[in-house]
PDB file of C-alpha atoms in Angstrom:
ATOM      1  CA  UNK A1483      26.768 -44.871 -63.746  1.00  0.00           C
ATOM      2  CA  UNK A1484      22.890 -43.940 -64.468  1.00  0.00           C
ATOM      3  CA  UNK A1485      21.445 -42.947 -67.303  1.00  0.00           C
ATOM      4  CA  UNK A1486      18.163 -40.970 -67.678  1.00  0.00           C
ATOM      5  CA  UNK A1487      16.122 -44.355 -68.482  1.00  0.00           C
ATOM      6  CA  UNK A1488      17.104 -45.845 -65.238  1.00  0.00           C
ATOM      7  CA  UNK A1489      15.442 -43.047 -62.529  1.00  0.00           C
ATOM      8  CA  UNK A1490      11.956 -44.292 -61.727  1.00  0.00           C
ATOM      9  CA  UNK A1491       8.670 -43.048 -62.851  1.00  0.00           C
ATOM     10  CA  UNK A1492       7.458 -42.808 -58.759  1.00  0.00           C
ATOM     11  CA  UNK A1493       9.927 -40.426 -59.120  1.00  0.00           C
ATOM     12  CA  UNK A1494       9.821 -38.141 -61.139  1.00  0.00           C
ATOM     13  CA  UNK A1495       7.603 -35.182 -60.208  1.00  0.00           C
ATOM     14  CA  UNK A1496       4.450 -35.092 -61.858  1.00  0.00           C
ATOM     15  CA  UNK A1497       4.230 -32.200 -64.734  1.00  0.00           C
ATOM     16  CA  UNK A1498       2.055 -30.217 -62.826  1.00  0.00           C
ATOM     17  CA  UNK A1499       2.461 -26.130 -63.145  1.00  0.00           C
ATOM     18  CA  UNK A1500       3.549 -24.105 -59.881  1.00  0.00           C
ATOM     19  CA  UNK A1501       1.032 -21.714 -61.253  1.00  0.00           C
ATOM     20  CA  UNK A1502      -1.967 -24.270 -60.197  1.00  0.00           C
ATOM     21  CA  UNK A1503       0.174 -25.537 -57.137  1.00  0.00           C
ATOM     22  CA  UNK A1504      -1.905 -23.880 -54.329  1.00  0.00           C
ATOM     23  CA  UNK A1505       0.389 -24.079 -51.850  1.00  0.00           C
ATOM     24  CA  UNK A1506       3.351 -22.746 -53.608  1.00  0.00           C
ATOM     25  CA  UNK A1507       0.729 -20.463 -54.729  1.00  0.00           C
ATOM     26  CA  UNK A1508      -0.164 -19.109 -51.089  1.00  0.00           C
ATOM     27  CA  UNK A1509       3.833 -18.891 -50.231  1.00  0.00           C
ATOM     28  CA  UNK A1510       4.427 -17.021 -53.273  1.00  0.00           C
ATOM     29  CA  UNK A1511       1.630 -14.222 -52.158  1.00  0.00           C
ATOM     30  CA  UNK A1512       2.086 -14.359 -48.546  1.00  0.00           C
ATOM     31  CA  UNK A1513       5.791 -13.732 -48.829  1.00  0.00           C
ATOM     32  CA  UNK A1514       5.781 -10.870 -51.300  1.00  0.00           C
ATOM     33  CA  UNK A1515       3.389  -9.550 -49.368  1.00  0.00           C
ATOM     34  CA  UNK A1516       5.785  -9.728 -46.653  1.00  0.00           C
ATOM     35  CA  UNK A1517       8.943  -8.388 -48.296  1.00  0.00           C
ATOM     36  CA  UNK A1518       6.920  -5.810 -49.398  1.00  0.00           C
ATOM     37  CA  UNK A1519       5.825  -4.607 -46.049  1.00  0.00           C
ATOM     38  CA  UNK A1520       9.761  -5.409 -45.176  1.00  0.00           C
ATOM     39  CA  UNK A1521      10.411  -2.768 -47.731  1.00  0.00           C
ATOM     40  CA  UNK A1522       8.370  -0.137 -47.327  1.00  0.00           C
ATOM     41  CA  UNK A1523       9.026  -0.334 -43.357  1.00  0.00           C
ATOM     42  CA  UNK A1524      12.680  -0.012 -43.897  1.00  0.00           C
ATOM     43  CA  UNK A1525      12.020   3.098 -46.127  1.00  0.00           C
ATOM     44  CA  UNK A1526       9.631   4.598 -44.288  1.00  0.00           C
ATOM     45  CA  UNK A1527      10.900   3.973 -40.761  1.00  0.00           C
ATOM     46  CA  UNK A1528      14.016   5.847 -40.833  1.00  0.00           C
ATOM     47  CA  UNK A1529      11.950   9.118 -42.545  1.00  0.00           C
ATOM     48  CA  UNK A1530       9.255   8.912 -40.022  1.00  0.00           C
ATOM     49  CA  UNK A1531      11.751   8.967 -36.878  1.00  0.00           C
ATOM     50  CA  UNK A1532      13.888  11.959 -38.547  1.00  0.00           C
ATOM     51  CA  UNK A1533      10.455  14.097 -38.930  1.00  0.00           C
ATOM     52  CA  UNK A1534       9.336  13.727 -35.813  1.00  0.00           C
ATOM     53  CA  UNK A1535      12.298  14.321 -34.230  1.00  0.00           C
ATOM     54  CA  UNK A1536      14.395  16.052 -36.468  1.00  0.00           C
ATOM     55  CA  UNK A1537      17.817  14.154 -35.900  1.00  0.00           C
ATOM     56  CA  UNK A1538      20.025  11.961 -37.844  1.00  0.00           C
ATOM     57  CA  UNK A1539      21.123  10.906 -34.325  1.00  0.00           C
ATOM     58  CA  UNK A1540      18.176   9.365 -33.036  1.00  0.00           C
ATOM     59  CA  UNK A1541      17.326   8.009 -36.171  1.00  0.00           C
ATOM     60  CA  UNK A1542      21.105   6.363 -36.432  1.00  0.00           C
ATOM     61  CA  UNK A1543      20.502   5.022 -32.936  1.00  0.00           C
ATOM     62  CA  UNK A1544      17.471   3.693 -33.823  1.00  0.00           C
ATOM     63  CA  UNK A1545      18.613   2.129 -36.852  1.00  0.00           C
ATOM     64  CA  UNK A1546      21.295   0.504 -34.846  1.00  0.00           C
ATOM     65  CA  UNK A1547      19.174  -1.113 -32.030  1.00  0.00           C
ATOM     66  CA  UNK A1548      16.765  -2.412 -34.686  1.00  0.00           C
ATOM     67  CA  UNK A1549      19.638  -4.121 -36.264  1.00  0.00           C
ATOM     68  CA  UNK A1550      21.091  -5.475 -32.779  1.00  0.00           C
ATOM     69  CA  UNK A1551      17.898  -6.759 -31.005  1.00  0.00           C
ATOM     70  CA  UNK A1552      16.873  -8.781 -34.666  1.00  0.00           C
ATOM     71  CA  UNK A1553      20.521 -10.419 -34.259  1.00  0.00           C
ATOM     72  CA  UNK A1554      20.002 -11.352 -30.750  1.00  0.00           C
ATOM     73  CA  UNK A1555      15.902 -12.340 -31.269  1.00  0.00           C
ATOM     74  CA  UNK A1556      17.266 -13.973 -34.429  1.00  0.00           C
ATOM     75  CA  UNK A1557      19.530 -16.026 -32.853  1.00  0.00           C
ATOM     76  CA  UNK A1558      17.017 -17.411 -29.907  1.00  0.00           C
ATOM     77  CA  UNK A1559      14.436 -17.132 -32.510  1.00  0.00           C
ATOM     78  CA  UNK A1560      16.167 -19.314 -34.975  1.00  0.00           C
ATOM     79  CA  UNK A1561      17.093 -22.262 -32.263  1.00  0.00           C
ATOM     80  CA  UNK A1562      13.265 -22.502 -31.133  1.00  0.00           C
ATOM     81  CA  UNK A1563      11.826 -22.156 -34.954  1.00  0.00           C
ATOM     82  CA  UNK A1564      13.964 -25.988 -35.229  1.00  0.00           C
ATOM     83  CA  UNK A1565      11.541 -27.340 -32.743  1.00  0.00           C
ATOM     84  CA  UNK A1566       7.757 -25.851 -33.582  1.00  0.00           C
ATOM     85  CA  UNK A1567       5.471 -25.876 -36.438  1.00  0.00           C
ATOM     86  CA  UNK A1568       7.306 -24.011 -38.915  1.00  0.00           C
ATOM     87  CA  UNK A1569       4.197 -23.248 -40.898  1.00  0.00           C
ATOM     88  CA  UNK A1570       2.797 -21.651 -38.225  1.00  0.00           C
ATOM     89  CA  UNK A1571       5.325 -19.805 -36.570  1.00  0.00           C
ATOM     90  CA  UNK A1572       5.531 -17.704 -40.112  1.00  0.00           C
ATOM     91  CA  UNK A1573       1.967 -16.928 -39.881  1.00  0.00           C
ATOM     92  CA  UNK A1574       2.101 -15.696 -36.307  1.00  0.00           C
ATOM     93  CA  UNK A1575       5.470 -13.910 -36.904  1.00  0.00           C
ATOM     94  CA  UNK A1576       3.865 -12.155 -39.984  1.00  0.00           C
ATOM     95  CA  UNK A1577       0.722 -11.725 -38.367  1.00  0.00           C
ATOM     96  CA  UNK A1578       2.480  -9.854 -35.573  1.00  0.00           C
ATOM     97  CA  UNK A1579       4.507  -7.733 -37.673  1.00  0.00           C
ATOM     98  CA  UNK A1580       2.002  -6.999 -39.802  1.00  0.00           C
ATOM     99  CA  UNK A1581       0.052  -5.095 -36.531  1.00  0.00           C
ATOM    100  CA  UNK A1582       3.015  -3.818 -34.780  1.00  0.00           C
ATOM    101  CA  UNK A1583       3.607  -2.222 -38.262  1.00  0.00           C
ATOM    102  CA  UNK A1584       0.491  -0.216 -38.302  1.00  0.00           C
ATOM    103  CA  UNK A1585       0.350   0.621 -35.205  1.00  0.00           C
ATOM    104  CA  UNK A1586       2.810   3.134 -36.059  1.00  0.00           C
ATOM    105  CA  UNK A1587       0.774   5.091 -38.283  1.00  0.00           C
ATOM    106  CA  UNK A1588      -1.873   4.814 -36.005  1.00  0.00           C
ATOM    107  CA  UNK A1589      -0.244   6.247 -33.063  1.00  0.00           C
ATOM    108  CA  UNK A1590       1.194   8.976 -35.009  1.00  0.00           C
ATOM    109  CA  UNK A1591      -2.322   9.804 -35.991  1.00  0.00           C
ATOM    110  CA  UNK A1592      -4.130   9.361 -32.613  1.00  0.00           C
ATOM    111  CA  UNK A1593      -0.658  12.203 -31.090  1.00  0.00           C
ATOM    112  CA  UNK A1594      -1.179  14.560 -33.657  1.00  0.00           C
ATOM    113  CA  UNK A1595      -4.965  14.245 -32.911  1.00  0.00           C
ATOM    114  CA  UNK A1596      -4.417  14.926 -29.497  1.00  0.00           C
ATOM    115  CA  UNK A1597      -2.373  17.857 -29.693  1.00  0.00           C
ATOM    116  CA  UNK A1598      -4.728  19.576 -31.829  1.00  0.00           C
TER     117      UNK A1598
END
């Protein structure tokens, strides 16, 4: 049986606020950042595929794909994320979902600017 006297003071964490932890700090940002974008993608998606083509269908199939090629990446994804940098394969992942994001926007702008 241990008491509270007997844990050791190398232990115990020092008293140090997460608010001036920079690192928890940069997590905290980066990843509301990120479920954010997560968000707003997974309202926004859906809307943007029914106005430009005008059917629950495609939008349903859509929807449904999305879901089944993030199980099967996710799987893969998940057994070669054990063996890299972790730190840096959520940068790059962000990273790259952060441009294939706008690149949607941007396309729909440069095809409605063509078809002017």
């Amino acid at each position: 049986m241990t008491s509270n006297a007997a844990v050791r003071d190398d232990a115990i964490p020092s008293d140090q606020s997460l608010r001036r932890n920079r690192d928890f700090l940069t997590l905290l940002v980066s990843q509301s950042v990120s479920v954010v974008g997560d968000a707003v993608s997974a309202t926004a998606m859906p809307l943007l595929i029914l106005a430009l083509t005008g059917s629950g269908l495609v939008m349903g199939v859509v929807g449904a794909v999305s879901t089944a090629a993030d199980f099967v990446m996710g799987t893969i994804a998940g057994a070669l994320a054990d063996r890299g940098d972790r730190k840096r394969m959520m940068f790059v992942a962000d990273l790259g979902r952060a441009i294939l994001t706008a690149l949607i926007p941007i396309s729909v702008f440069f095809r409605a600017r063509r078809w002017r």
